[in-house]
Amino acid sequence: MFKVGERKIGWHKDFDSSHFLALPYESKCLRIHGHTYNVDVEIWGELNENGMIFDFNHLSNLVKLLDHRILVSEDWIAEREDGSLVIEKNGKRIELPEKEAVVLDKPNVTAEYIAEWFAERVAEKAGDNVRKIRVKIWEDPRSYAEVVLER
């Protein structure tokens, strides 16, 4: 006889965003460029009172927040005024409407930090029933960064 063992949900979605990196060496990634990112999320836990481990709608809302935005580090914000951000990094000074950017509380905007940021936002919505979160961010079909959060 079988019994229910470990429970896990999985979710996959793509989104388009632009970014640039802050690096101490010459790289094409210092320039503003974009990716069609793919995000894979796995969440382990027990069923909550609604019969879910986690609501997929929270994941969809996170992707909507990132889609068609420029991702920047909060460390690069020189000014915030009248709904605009001024970003200064790598010899650039960029002013853009705040609603067109997502400011990550990370020192850079690498795939590793994007994955960490995404996992932390998932954790904020997770109930006590969730015990493990894995987020994998694909920048292209060959390259990904992965982070795991555990209780």
Phi, psi and omega in degrees: 000136177270152171226160180292127177259232180290142177246139180210144170246155177227152183208144182219138179201156174246159176206156180250126178215161174243161179194178166212164182249154171257114183227149180274015180217164181290133180200146176297338182285356173287338179275153176294130179208170183234165178221152161265096181283153169237138178239131173246131179234134172233135182226125179257143176170192178257162177290140175272189182296343178265002181081021181235152168280318182200147181276120180302333180299327177298322180291317178300319180294325177295316179295319178300325178296322184274335189293131179057043175233164170263132181262127182225158176276142176297336179292343183265358183281117179270324182211149170228119177202143176049042178076012179242153174244140170247120181253130177233115178193148177056034181076008178260148169228109186241127173248129179210159177299136182303328182289349178265000181237154168240120182265116179269138178277052182227156183284347179208175184239051176280165176301324179298315180287327177295317178298317179296315179301314181298314180298321178294323177292323175297315181299326179297330181266352185284139175278179179295343180285342182275131181241345180206139180229130175237129177234131177238124177251119177264123174277331178204178184295348183252343193230129177217162172235144184227143176224145179235129174250134179226148174275000000 
